[in-house]
N, CA and C of each residue as an Amber inpcrd file, in Angstrom:
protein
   558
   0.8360000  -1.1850000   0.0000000   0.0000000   0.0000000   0.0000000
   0.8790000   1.2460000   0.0000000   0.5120000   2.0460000  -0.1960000
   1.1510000   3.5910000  -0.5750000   0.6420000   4.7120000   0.5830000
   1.8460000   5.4500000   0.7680000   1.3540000   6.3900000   2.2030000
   0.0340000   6.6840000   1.7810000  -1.0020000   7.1420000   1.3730000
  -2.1740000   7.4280000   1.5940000  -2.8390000   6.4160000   2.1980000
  -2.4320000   5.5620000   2.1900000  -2.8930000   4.2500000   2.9860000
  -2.5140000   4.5670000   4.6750000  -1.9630000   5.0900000   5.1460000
  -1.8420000   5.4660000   6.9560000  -2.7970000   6.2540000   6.9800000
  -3.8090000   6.8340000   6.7430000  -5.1520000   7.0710000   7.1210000
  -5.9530000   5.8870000   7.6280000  -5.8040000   4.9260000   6.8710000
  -6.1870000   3.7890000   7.2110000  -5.8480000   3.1350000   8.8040000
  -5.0020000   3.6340000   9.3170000  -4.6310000   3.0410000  10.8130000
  -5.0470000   4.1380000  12.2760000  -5.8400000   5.2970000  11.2880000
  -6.0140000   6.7560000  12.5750000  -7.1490000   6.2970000  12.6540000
  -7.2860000   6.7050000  14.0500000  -8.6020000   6.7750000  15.0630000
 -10.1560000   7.1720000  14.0220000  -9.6370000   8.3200000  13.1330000
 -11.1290000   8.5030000  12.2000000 -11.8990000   7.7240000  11.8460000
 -10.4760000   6.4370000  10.9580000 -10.3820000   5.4920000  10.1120000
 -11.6950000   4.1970000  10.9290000 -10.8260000   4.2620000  12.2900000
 -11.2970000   3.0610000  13.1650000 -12.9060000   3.2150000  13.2240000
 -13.1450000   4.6140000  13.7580000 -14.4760000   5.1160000  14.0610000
 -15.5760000   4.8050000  13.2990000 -15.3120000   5.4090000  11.4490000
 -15.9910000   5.0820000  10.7690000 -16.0310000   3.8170000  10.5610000
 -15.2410000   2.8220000  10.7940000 -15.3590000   1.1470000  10.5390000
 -16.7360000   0.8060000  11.6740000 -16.1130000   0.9710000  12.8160000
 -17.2560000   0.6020000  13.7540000 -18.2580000   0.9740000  13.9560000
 -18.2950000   2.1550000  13.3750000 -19.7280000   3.1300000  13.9020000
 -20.7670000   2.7080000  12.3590000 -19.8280000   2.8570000  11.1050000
 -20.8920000   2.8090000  10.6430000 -20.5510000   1.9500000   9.2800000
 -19.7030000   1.4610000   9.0460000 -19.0450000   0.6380000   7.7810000
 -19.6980000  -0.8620000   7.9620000 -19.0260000  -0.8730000   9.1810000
 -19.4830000  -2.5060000   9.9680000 -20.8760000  -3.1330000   9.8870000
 -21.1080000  -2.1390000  10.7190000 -22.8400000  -2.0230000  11.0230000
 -23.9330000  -2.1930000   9.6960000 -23.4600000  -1.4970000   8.7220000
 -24.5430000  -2.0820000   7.0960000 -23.6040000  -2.9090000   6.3410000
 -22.3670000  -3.1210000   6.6430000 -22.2320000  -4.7450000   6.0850000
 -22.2000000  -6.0870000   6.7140000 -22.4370000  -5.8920000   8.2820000
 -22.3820000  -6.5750000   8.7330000 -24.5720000  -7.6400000   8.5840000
 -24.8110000  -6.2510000   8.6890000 -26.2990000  -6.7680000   8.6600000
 -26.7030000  -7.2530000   9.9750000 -26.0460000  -7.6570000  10.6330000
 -26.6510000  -8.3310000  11.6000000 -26.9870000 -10.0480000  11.4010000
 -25.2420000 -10.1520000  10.6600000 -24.6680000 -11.6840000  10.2450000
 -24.5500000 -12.3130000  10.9640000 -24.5350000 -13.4140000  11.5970000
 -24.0840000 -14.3820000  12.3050000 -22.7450000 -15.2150000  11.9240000
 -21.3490000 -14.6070000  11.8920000 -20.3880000 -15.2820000  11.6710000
 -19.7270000 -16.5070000  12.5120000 -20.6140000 -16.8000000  13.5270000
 -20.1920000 -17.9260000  13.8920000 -18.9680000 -17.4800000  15.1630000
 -18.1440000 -18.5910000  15.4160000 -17.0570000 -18.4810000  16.5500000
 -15.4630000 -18.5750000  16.0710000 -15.5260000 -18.9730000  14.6880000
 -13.8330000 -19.3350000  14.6390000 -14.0880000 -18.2660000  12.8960000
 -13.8710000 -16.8990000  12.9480000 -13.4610000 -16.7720000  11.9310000
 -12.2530000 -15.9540000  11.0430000 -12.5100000 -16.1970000   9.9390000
 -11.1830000 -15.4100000   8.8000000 -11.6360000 -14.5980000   8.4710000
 -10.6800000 -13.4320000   8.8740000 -10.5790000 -11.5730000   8.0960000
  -9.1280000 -12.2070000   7.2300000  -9.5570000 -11.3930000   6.0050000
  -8.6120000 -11.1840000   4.9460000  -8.4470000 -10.3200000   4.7140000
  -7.3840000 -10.1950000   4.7730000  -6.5850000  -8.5020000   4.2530000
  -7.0460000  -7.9680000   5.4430000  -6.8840000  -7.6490000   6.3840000
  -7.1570000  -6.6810000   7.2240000  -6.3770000  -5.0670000   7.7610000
  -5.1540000  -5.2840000   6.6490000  -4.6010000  -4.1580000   6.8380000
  -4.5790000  -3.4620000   7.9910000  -4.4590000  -2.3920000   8.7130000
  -4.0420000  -1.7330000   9.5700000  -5.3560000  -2.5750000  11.0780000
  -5.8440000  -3.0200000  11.0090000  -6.4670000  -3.8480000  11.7650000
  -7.8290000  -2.9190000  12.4160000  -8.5870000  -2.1140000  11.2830000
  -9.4880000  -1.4690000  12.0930000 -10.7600000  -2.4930000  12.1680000
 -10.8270000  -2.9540000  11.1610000 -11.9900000  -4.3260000  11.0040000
 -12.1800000  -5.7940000  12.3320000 -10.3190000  -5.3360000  12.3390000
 -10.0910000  -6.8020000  13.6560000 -10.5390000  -5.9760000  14.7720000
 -10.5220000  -5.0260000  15.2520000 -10.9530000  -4.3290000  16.2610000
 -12.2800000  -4.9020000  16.8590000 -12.9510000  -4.5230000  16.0740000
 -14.4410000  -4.8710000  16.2060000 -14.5340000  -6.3010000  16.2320000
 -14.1070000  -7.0670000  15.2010000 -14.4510000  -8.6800000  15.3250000
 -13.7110000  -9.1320000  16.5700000 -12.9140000  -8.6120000  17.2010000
 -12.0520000  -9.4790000  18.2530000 -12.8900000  -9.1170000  19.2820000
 -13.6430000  -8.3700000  19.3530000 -14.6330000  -8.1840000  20.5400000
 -16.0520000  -8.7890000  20.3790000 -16.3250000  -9.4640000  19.2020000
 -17.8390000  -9.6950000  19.2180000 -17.7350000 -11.1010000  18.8930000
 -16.6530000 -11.6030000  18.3840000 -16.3800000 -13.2280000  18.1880000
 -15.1280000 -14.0500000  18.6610000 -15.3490000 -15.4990000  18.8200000
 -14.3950000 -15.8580000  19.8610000 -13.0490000 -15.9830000  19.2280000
 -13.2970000 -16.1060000  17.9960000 -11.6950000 -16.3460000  17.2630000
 -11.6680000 -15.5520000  16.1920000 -10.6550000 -14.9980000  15.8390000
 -10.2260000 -14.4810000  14.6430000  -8.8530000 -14.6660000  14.2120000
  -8.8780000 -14.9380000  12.9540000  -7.5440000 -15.8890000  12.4110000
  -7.6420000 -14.6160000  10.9020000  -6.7410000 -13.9120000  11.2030000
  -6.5890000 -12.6340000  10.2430000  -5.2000000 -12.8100000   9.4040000
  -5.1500000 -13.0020000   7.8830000  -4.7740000 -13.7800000   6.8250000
  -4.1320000 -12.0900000   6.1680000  -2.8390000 -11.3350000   6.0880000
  -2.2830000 -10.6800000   5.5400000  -1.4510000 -10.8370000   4.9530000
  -1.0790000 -10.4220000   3.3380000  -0.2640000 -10.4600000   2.6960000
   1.1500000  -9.6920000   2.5340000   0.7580000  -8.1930000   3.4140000
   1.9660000  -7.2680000   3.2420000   2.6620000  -7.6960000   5.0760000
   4.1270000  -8.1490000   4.4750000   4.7480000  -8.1590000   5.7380000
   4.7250000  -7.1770000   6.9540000   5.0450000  -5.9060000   6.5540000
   5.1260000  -5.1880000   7.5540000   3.9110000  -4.6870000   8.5200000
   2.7780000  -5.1710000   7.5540000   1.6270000  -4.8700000   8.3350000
   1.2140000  -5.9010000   9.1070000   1.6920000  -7.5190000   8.5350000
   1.4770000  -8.8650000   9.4950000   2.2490000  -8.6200000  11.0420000
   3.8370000  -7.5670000  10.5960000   4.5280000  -7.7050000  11.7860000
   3.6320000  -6.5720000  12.5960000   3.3600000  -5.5490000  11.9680000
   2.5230000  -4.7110000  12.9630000   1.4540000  -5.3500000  13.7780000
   0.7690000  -6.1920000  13.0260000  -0.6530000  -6.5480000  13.7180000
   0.0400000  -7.5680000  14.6070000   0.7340000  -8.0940000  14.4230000
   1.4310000  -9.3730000  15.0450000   1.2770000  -8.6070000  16.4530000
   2.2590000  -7.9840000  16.4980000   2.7710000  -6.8660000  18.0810000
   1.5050000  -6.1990000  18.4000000   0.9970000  -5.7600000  17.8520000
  -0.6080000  -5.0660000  18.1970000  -1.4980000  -5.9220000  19.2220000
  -2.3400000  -7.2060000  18.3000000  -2.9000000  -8.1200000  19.0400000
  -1.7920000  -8.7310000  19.5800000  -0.2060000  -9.1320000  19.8280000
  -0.0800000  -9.9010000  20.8850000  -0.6400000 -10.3150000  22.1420000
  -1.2280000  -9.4850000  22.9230000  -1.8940000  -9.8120000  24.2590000
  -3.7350000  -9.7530000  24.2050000  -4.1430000 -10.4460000  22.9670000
  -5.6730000 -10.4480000  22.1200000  -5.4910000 -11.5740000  22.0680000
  -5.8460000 -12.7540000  22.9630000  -5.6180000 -14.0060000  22.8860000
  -7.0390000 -14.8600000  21.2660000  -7.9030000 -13.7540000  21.3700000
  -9.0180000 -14.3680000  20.5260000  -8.5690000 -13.9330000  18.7670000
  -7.4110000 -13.1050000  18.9140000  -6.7530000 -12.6090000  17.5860000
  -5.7380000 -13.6520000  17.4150000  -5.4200000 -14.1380000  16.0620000
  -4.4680000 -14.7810000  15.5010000  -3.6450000 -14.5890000  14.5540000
  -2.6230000 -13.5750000  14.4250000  -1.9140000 -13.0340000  12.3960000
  -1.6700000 -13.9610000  11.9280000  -1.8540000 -14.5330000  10.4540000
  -1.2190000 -14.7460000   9.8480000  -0.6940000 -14.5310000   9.0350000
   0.9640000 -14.3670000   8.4920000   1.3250000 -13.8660000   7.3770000
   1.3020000 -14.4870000   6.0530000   0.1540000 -14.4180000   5.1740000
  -0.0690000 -15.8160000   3.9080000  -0.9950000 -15.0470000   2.9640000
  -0.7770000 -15.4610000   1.8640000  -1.7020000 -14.9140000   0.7560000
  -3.2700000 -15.1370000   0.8420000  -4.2120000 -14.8560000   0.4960000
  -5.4930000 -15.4560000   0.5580000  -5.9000000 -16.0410000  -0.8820000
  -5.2030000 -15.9920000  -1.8900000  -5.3960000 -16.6240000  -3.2810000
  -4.9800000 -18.1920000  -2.9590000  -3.9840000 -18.7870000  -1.8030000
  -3.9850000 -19.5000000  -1.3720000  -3.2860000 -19.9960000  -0.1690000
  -4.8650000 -20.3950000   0.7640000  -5.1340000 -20.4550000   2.2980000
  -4.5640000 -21.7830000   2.2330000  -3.7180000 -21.6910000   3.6960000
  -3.1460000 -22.5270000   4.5360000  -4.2640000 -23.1280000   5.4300000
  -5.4900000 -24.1590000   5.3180000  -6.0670000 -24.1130000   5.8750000
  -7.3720000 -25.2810000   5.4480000  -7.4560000 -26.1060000   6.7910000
  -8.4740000 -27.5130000   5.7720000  -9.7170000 -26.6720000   5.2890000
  -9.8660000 -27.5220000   4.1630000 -11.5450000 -27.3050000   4.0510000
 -12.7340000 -27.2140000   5.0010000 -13.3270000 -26.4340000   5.0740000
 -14.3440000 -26.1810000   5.7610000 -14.3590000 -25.9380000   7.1510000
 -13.3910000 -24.8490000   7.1950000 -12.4000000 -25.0690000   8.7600000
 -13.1550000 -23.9590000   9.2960000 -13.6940000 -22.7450000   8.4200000
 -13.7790000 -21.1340000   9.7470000 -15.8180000 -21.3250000   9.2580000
 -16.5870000 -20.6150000  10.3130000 -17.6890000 -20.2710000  10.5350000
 -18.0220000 -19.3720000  10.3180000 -16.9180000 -18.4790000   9.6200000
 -17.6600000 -17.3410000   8.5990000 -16.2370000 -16.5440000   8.5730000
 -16.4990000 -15.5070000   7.0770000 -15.1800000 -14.7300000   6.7350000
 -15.8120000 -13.3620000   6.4980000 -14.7040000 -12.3980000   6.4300000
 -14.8380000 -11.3200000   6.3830000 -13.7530000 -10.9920000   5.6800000
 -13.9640000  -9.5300000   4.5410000 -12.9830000  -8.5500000   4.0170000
 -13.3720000  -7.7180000   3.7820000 -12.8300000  -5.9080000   4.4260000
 -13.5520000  -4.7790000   4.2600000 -12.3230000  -4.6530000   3.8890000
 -12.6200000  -3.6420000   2.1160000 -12.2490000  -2.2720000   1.7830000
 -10.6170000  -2.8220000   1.3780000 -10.6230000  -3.9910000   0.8460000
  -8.8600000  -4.6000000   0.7050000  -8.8780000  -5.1480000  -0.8870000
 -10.2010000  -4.9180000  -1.2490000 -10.4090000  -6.5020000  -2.4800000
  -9.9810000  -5.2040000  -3.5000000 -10.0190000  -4.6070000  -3.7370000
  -9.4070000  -3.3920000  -4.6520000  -7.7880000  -3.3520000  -4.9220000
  -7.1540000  -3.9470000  -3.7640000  -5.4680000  -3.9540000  -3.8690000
  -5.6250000  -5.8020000  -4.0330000  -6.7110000  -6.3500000  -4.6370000
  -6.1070000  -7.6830000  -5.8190000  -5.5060000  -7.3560000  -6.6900000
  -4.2290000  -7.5980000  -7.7350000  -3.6530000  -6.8720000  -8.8350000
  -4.8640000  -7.1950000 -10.0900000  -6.0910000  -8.4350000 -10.2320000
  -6.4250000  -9.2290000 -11.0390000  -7.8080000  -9.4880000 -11.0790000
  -8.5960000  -9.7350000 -11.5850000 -10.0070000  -9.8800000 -11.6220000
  -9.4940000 -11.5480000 -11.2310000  -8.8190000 -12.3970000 -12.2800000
  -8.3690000 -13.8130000 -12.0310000  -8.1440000 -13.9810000 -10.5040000
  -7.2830000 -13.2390000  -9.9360000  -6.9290000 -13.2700000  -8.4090000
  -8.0430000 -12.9910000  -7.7140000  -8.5640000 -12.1000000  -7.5510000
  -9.7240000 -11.7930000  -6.6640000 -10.6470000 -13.1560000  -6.8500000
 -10.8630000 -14.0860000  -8.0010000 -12.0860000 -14.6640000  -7.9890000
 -11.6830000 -15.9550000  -7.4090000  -9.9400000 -16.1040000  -7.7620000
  -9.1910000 -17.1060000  -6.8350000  -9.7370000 -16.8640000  -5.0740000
  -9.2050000 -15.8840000  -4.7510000  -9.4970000 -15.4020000  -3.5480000
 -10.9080000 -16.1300000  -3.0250000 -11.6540000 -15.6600000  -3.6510000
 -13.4850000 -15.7110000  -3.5520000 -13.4070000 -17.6950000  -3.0620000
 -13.0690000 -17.9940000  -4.0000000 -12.7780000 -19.3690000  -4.2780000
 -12.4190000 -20.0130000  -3.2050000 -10.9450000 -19.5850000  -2.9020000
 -10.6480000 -20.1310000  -1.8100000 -11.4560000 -19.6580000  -0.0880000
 -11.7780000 -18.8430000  -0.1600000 -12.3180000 -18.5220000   1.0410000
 -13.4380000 -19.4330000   1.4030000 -14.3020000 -19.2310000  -0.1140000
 -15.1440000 -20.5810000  -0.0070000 -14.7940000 -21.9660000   0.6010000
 -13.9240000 -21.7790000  -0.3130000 -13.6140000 -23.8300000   0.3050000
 -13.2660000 -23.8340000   1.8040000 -12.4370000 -22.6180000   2.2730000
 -12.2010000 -23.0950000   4.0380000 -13.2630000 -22.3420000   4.5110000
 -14.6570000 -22.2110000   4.3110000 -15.9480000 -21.9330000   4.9900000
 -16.1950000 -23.2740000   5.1930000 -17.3000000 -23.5110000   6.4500000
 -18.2530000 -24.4380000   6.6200000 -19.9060000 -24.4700000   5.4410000
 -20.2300000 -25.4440000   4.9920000 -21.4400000 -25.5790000   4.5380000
 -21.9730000 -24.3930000   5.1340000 -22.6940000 -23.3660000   4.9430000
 -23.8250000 -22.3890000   5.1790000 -23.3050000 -21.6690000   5.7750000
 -21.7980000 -21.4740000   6.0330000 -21.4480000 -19.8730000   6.4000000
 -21.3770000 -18.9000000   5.7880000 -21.0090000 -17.5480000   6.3530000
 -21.2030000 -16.3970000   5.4490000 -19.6500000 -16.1040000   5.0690000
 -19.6830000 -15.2730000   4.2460000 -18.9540000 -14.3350000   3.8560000
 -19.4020000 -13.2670000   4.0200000 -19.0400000 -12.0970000   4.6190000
 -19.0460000 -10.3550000   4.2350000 -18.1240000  -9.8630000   3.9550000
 -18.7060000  -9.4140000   2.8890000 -17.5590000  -8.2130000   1.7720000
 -17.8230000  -6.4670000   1.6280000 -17.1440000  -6.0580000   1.9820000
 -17.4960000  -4.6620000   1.1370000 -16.4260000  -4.1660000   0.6370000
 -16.3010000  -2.8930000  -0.0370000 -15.7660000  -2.3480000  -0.9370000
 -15.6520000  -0.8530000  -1.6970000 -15.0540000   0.3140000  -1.5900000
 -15.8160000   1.0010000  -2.5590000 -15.7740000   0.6710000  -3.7170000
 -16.8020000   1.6830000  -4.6420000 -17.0540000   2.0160000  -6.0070000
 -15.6380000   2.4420000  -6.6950000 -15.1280000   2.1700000  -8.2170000
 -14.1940000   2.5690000  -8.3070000 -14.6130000   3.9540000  -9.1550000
 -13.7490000   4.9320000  -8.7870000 -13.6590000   6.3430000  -9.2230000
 -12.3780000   7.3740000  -9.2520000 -12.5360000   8.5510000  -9.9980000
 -11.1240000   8.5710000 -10.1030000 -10.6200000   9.3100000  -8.7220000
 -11.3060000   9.6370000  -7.9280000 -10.8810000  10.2950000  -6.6540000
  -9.7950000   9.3170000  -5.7790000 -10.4750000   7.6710000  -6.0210000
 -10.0620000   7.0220000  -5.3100000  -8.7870000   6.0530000  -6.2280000
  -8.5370000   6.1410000  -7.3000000  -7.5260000   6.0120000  -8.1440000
  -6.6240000   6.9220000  -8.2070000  -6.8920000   8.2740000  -7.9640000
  -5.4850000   9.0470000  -7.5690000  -4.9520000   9.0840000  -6.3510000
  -5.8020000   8.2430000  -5.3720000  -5.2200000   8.1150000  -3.8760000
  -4.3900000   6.6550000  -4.0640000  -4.7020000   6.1010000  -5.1170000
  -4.0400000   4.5480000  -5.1410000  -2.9540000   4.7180000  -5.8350000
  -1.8430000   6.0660000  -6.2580000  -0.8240000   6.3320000  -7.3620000
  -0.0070000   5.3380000  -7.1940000   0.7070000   4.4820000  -7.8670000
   1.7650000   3.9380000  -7.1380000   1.7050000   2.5980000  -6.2320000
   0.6140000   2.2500000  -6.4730000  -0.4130000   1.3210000  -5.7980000
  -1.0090000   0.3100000  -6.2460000  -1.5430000  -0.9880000  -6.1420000
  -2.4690000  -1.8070000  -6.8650000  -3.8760000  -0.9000000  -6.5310000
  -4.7200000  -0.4970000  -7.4460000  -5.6330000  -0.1470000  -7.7810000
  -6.8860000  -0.9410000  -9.1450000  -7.6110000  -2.2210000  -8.6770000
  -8.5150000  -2.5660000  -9.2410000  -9.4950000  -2.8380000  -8.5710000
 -10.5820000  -2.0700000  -8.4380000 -12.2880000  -2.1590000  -7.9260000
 -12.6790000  -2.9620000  -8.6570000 -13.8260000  -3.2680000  -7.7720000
 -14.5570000  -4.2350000  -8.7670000 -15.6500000  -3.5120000  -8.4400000
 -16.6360000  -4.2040000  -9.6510000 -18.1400000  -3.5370000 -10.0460000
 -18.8640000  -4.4160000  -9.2400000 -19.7840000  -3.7100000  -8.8430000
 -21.0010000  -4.5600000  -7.2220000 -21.9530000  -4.9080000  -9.0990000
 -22.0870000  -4.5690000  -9.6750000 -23.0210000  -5.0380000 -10.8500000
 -22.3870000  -6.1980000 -11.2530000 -21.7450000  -6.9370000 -11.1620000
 -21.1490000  -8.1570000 -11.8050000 -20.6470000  -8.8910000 -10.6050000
 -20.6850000  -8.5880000  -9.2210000 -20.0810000  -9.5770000  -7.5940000
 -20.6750000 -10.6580000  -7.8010000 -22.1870000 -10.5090000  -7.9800000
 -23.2780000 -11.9220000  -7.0780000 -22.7300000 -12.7720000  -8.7150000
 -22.4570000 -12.9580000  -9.8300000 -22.2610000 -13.9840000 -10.4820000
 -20.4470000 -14.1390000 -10.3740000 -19.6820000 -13.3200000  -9.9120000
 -18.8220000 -13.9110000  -9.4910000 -18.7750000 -14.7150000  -8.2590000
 -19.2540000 -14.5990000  -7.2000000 -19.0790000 -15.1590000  -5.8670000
 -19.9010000 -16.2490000  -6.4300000 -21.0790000 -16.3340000  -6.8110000
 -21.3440000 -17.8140000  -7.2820000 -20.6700000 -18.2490000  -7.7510000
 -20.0090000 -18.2670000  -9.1260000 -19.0620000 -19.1510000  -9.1720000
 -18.2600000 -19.6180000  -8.8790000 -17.6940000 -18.6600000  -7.6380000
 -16.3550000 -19.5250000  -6.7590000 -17.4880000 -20.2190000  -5.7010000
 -18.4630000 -20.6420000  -5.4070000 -19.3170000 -21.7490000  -4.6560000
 -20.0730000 -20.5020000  -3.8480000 -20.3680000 -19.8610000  -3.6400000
 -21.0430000 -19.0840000  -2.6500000 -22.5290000 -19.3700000  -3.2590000
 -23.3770000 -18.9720000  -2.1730000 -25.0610000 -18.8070000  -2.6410000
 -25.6470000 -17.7820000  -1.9810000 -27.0850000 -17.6030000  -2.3280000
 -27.7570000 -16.3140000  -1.6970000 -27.5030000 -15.2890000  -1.4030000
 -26.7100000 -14.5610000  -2.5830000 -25.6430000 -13.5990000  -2.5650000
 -26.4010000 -12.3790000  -2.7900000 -26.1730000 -11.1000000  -1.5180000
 -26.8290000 -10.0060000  -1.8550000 -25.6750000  -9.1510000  -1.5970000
 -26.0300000  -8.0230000  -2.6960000 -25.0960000  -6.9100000  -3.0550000
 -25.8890000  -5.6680000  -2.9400000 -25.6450000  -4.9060000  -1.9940000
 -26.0140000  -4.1680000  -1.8220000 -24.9650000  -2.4170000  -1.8490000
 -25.1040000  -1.6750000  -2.5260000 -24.5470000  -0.1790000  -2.2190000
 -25.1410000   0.9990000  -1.7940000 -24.3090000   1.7660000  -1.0440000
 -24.5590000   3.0410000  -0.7040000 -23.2140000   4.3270000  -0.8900000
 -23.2150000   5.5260000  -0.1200000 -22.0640000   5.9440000  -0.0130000
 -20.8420000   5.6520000   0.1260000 -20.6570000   4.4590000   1.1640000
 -19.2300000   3.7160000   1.4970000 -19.2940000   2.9250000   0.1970000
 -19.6620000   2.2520000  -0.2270000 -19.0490000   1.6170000  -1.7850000
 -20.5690000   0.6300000  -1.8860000 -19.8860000  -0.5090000  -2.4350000
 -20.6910000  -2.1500000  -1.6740000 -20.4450000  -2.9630000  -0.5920000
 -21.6010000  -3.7210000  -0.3640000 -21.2630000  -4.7400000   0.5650000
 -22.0280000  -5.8800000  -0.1910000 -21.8530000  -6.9700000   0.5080000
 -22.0440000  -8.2850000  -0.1460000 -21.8970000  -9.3460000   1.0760000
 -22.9540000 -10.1210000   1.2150000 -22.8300000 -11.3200000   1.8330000
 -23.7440000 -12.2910000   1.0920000 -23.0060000 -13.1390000   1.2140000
 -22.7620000 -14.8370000   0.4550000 -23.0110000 -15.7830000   1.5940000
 -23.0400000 -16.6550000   1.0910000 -23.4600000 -18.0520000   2.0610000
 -22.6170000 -19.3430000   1.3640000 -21.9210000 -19.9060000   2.2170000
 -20.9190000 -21.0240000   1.4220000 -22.2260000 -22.2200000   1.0730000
């Protein structure tokens, strides 16, 4: 990620996750007790899940942010880092009770990768867990904050036949101001 990305770790950042990002993508999901955040970047998303569920096993790709979160949650016994790709999870089939990724699926380099991603998350869900996704809209406000950066959005008009095809079902996509959200059912 590219310095415009340390906004992402200030108190504002956190606020708006919990107060009000969370809250309309979360829906009022039932993720279960053991689950996977992907990409969680500066860890404002783990914030919230480490307090409302018993496990979280948080799957980052950029080192320095695995070592940050690492030292962060150290003494968050219900937090877990791992440093590993999510195109491909270290992890049996049908292992977590629900997943989560806010606001990361934009720094996939690939439409191919992201649907890998989708894919695999699927397979280490349980039968009938969820996924929640959100995302913004892509625009150029938010493409000149990505200079220098992986920068590919995806379109909420084309999600629900991608997430089906990596195995998901009952897929609703919904947008507002913050971008989309999306929850799936393995």
């Amino acid at each position: 990620m590219n310095e415009a990305h340390e906004v992402c770790g200030g108190d504002e950042w956190r606020q708006i996750m919990r107060e009000q990002i969370l809250p309309w993508v979360l829906n009022n999901t039932d993720l279960g007790d053991d689950v996977l955040e992907v990409g969680p970047g500066f860890g404002a998303a783990t914030d919230v899940l480490s307090t409302s569920v018993p496990q979280v096993t948080c799957v980052e790709i950029d080192d320095r942010l695995a070592a940050m979160l690492t030292e962060r949650f150290a003494d968050v016994p219900s937090v877990r880092i791992v440093r590993g790709d999510a195109t491909a999870l270290n992890f049996p089939d049908g292992h977590f009770t629900g997943a989560a990724c806010f606001t990361m699926l934009h720094h996939v380099p690939t439409a191919e990768l992201q649907n890998t991603l989708f894919g695999e998350v699927a397979r280490v869900l349980r039968p009938g867990a969820a996924l929640v996704a959100s995302d913004g809209i892509g625009d150029d406000d938010m493409a000149a904050a990505h200079v220098g950066d992986i920068y590919n959005p995806i379109d909420p008009a084309g999600l629900a036949e991608r997430l089906t095809a990596a195995g998901f079902s009952d897929v609703d996509v919904r947008t507002n101001d913050f971008g989309w959200a999306a929850i799936a059912r393995r």
